[in-house]
XYZ file of C-alpha atoms in Angstrom:
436
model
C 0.000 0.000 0.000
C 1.388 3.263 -0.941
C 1.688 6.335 1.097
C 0.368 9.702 0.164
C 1.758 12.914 0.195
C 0.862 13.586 4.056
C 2.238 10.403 5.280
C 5.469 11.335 3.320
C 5.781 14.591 4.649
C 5.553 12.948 7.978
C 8.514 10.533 7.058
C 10.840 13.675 5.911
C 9.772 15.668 9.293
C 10.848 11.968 10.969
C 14.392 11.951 8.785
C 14.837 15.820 9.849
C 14.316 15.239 13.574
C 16.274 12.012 13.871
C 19.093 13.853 12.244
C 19.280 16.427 14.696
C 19.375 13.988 16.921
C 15.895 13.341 18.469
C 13.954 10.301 18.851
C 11.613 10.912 15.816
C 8.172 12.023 14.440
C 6.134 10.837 17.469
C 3.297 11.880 19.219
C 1.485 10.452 22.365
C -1.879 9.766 23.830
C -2.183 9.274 27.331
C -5.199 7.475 28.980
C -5.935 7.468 32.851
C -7.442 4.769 33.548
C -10.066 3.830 36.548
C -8.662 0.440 37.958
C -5.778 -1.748 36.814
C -4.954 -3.366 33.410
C -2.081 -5.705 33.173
C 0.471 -5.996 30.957
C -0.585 -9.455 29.719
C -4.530 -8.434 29.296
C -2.921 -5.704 27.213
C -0.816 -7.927 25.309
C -3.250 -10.604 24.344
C -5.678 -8.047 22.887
C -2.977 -6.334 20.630
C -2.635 -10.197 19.312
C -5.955 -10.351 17.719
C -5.716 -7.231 16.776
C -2.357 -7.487 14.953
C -4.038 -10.656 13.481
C -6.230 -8.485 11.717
C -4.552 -5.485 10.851
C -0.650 -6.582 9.831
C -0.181 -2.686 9.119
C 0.835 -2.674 12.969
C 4.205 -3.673 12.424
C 4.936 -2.588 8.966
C 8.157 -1.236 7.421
C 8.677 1.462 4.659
C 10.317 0.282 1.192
C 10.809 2.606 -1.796
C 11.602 0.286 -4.865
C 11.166 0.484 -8.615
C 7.936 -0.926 -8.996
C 6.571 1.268 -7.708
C 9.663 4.087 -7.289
C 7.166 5.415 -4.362
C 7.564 5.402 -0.546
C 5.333 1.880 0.372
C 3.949 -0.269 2.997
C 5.445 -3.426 3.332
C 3.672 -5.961 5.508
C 5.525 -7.925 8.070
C 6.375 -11.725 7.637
C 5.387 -14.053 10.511
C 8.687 -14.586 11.934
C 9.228 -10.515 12.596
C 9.466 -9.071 15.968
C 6.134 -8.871 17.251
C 5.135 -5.089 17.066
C 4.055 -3.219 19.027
C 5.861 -4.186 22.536
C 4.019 -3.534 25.914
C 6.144 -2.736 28.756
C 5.202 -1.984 32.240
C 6.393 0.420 34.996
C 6.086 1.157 38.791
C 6.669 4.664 38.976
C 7.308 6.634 42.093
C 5.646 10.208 42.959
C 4.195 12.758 40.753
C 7.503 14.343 39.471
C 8.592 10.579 38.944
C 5.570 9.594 36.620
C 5.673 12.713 34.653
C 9.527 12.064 33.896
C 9.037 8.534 32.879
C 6.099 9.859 30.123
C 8.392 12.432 29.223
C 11.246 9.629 28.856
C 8.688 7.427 26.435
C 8.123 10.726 24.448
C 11.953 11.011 24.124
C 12.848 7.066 23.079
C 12.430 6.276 19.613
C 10.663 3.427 17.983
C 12.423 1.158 15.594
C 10.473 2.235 12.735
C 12.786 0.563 10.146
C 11.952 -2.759 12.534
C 8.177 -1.998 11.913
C 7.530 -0.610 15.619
C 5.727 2.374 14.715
C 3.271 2.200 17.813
C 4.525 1.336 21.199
C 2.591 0.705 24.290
C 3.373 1.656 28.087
C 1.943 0.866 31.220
C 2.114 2.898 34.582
C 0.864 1.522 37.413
C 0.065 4.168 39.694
C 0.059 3.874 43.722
C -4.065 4.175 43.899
C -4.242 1.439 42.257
C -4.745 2.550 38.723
C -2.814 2.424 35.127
C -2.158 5.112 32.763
C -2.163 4.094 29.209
C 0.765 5.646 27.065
C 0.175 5.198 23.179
C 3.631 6.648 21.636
C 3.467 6.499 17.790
C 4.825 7.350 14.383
C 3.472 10.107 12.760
C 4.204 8.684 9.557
C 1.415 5.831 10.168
C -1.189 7.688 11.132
C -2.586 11.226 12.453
C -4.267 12.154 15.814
C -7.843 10.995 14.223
C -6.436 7.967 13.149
C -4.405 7.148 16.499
C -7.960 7.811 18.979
C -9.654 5.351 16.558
C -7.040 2.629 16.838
C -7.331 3.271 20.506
C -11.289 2.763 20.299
C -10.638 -0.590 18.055
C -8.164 -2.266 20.911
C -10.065 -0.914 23.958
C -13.284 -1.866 22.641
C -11.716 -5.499 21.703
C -12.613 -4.900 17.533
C -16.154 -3.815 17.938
C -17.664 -1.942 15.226
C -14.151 -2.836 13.213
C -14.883 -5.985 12.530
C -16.673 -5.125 9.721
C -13.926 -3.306 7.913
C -10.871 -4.743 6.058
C -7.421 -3.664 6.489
C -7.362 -2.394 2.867
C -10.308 -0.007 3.836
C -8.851 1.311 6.979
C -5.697 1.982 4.890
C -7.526 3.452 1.812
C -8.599 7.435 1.594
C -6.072 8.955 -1.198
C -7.719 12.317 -1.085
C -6.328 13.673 -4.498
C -7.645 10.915 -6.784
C -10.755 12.769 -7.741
C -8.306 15.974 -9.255
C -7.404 15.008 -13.034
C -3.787 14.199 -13.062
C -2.757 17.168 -14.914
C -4.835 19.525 -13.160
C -2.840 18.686 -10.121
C 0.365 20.564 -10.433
C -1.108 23.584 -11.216
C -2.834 23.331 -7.983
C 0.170 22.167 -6.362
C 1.972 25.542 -7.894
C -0.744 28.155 -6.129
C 0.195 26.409 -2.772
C 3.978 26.969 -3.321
C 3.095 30.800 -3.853
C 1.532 31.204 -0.766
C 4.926 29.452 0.488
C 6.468 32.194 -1.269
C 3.939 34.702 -0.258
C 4.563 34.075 3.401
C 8.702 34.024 2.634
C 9.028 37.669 2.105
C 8.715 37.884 6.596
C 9.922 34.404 7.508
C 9.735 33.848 10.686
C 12.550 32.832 13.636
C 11.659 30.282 15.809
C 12.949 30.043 19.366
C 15.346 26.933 18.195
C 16.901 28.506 15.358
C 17.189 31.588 17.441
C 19.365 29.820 20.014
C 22.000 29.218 17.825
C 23.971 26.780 20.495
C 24.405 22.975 20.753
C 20.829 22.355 22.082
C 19.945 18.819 23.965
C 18.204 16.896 21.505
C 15.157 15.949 24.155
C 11.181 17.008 24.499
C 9.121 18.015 28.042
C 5.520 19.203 28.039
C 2.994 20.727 30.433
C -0.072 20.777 30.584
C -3.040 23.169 31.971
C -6.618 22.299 32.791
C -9.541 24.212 33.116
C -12.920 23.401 34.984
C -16.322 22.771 32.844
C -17.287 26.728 33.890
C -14.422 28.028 32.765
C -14.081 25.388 29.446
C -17.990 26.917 28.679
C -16.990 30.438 28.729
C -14.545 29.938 26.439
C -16.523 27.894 23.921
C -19.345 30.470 23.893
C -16.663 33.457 23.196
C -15.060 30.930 20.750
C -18.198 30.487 18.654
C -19.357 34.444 19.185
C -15.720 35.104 17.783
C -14.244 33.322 15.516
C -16.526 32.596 12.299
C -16.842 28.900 10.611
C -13.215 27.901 12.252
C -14.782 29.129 15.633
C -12.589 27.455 18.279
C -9.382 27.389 16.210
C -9.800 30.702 15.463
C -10.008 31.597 19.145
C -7.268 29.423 19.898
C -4.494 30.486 17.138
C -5.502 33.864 18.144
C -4.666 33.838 22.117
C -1.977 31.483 21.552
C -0.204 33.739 19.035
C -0.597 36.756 21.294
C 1.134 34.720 24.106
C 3.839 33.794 21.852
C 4.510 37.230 20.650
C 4.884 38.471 24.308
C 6.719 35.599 24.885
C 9.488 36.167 22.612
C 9.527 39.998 23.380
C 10.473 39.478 26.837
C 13.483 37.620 25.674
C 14.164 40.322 22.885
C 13.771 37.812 19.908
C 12.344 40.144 16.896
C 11.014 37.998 14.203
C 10.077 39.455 10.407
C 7.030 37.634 10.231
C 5.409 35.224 12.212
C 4.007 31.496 10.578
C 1.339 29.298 12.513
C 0.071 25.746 10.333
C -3.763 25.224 10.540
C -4.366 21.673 9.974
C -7.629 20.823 8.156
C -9.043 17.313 8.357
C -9.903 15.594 4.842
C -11.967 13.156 6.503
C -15.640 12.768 5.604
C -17.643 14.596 7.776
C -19.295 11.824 10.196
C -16.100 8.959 9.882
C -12.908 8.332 11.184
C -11.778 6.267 8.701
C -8.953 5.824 6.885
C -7.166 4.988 10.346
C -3.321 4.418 9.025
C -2.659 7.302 7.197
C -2.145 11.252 7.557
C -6.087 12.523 6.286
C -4.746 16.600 6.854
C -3.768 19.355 4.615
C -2.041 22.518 5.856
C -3.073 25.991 5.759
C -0.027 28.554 6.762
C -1.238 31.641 8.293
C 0.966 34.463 8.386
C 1.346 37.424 10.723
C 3.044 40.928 10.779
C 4.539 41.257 14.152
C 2.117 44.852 14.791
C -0.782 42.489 14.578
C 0.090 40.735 17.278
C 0.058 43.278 20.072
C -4.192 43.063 19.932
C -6.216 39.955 20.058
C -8.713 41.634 17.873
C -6.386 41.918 15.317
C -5.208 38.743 15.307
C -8.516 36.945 14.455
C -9.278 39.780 11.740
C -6.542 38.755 10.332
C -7.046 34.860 10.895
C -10.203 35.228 9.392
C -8.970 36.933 6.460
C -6.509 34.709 5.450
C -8.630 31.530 5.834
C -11.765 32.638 3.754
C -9.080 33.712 1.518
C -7.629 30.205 1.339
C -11.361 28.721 0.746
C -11.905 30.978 -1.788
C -8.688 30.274 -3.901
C -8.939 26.369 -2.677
C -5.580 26.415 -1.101
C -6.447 23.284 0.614
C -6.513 21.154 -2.603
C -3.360 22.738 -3.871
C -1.428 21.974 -0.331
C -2.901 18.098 -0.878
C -1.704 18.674 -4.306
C 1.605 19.956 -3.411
C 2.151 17.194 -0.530
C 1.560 14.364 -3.403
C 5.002 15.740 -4.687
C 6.578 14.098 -1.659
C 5.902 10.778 -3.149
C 7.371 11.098 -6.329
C 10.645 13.152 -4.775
C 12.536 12.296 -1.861
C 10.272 13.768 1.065
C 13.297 15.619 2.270
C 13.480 18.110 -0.836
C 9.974 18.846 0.108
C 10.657 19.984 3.184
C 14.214 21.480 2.482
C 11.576 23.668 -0.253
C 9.743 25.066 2.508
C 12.567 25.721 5.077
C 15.053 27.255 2.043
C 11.675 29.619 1.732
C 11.402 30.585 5.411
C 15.497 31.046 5.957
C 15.353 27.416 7.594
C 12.480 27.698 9.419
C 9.266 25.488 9.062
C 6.830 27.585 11.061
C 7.071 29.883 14.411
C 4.604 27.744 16.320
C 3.592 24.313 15.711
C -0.741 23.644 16.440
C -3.409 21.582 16.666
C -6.421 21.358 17.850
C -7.894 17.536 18.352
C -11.340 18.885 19.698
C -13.456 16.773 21.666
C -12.387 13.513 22.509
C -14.646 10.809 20.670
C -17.288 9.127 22.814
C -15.534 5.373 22.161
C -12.630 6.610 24.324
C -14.431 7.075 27.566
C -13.915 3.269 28.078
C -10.880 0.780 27.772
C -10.585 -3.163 27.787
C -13.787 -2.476 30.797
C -11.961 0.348 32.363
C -13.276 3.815 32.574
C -10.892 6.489 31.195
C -10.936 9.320 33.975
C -8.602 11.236 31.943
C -7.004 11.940 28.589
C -4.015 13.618 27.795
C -2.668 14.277 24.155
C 1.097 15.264 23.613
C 1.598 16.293 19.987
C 4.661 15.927 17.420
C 6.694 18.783 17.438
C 8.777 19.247 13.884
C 12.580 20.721 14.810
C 12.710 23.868 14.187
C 10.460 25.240 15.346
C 10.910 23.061 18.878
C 7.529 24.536 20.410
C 3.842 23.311 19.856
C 0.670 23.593 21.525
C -2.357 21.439 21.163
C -6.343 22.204 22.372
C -8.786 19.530 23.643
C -11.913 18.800 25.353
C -12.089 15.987 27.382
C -15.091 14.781 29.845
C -16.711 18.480 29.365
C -12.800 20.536 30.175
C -10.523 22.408 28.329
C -6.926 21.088 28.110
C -3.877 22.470 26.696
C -0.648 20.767 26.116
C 2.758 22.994 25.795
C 5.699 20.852 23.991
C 8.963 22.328 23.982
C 12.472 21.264 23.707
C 13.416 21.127 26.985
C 16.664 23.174 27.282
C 15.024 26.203 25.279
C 12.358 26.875 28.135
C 12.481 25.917 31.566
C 9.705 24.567 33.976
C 8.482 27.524 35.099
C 9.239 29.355 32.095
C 6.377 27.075 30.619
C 3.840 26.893 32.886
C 4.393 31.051 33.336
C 3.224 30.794 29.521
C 0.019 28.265 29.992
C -1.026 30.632 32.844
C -1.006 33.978 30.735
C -2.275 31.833 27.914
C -5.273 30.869 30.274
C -5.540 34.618 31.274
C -6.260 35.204 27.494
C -8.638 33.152 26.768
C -10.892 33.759 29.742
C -10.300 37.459 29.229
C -13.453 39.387 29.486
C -14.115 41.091 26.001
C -16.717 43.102 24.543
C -18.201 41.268 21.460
């Protein structure tokens, strides 16, 4: 099965970051259980479903027939993918530097381990479930569902064939030479946006930086979670909460870099836009996103009104001129190049950059995850990919009726406090009282 332009953007982002020493492309969902689930109740469900869907422990192969980037399924006698290991942790501090350590340890992707599976037992008697995967397999869509297939033991999957959980090229309905046309209005905007690239706080550094992640995280209670969803959909148009979100998050990051004197020409955020059909989660093993890049001048970003003017400009402007087909377009170009030139395009554009800010923003966790192999989930946490540079992302969700927020940083670019100094004032912002 070949991989589309998404999923091969993914591997080149995976190549980049592994060169620069990191542990790769990976992402993680974290599920807090409500009682205990060993390691071998774990392992004997991932059996049946690796019976069923081989594409667990798959391996990349780029050959002449066909010259593109493919999925090759795993033989019998290959490592059995993906591993489940188990841990005792100690306090709080201990338990959040053992998820940070899974986050940081990369999977043997040329093995076929592209998802990996940890459990913590905690000291009340309870597990955390720590899903660390490779972006190149799948997106955040496709990684909740694959959670939903093992932890509801194949229901409601059973009826679906590997081929159609791997299926979903998005561009096939475009006229092949209609496509790089489309793919050429995408590499204007690249362009566009080039003539202020931005600087992100890793390129900034300019110093031998540890190659290793840490996150925080920041809750907020269901009163606070509904006033910011109703000034979310008062404010920000048909993106509504994304809107709201790239806006205070943009003013935070503005500040943020003005306190430590960093001036940047131009500031870049990426939007990502689900291709899925409205209503399904499937294809599960494969990147379903296009990107939108939304620029800034650096005077916009003193006002939160300005910002989401300007948001809202330059994504009605993207509808209108379809620059979500040409991005799909232009991503399909990573399958017939090496990945890496694709990239190299972007960040030769930007003077080495990729973006100022990497985002996301999940929404509300699906109802299927509220339950695991019988367990309730009392909490979810989701810990994005972060491409190098930029070394700093931020992800939105809802989960059981509350806001979350998840910072990502390379660790020795912002310290502890540094980051949960930014979550706080990026709290303040959204819950600020405005007129509307």
């Amino acid at each position: 099965m070949p991989l589309n332009g998404a999923d091969c953007m993914m591997l080149a982002f995976d190549h980049q970051m592994r060169r620069l020493g990191f542990a790769g492309n990976q992402a993680q969902i974290v599920l807090g259980l409500s009682g205990r689930l060993s390691g071998s109740e774990l392992e004997t469900r991932l059996h049946a479903v690796r019976a069923r869907f081989s594409m667990l422990a798959a391996r990349i192969k780029r050959g002449l027939r066909p010259w593109t980037p493919c999925w090759h399924l795993p033989s019998a006698d290959k490592p059995a993918y993906p591993r489940v290991r188990s841990h005792e942790p100690g306090d709080e501090d201990d338990l959040h530097r053992i998820r940070t350590d899974f986050l940081n340890h990369p999977l043997d992707t040329r093995g076929g381990e592209l998802v990996r599976f940890d459990l913590v037992h905690t000291k009340a008697g309870n597990t955390e479930v720590i899903m660390t995967w490779s972006h190149m397999l799948m997106d955040v869509s496709g990684a909740q569902y694959l959670l939903g297939i093992i932890g509801k033991s194949l229901q409601g999957a059973d009826q679906y064939t590997q081929a159609e959980l791997l299926s979903g090229s998005y561009i096939e309905r475009l006229p092949a030479g209609a496509r790089l046309p489309q793919a050429g209005k995408s590499f204007a905007r690249v362009d566009e946006l080039a003539a202020c690239p931005p600087v992100s706080l890793y390129t900034h550094a300019r110093r031998s930086i540890a190659p290793r992640f840490d996150y925080r995280v920041v809750s907020f209670s269901p009163g606070q979670t509904g006033a910011i969803m109703a000034q979310a959909e008062k404010r920000g148009g048909f993106l509504n909460a994304s809107a709201f979100y790239i806006a205070a998050a943009m003013v935070q990051f503005y500040q943020f870099l003005q306190a430590r004197q960093i001036r940047s020409p131009g500031y870049v955020v990426p939007l990502s836009v689900d291709l899925r059909k409205k209503g399904t989660h499937l294809p599960v093993f494969t990147n379903q996103a296009a990107t939108l890049l939304c620029g800034f001048a650096p005077d916009r970003l003193e006002d939160f009104d300005a910002v989401m003017g300007s948001f809202k400009q330059q994504t009605q402007a993207a509808v209108r001129q379809d620059l979500i087909e040409s991005n799909t377009c232009a991503m399909e170009l990573a399958r017939f190049i090496p990945a890496r030139m694709y990239a190299a395009k972007i960040r030769k554009a930007f003077a080495g950059e990729i973006a100022s800010l990497v985002f996301a923003n999940p929404g509300d966790a699906p109802a299927f995850l509220y339950e695991f192999m019988g367990h309730g989930v009392t909490s979810m946490q989701h810990v994005p990919t972060v491409v190098v540079p930029p070394g700093m992302g931020i992800v939105f969700y809802t989960f059981s009726g509350c806001l979350h927020i998840t910072l990502v940083y390379v660790e020795s670019l912002i310290a502890k406090d540094e980051a949960e100094s930014f979550l706080s004032a990026l709290g303040n912002q959204l819950l600020a009282d405005r007129k509307i």
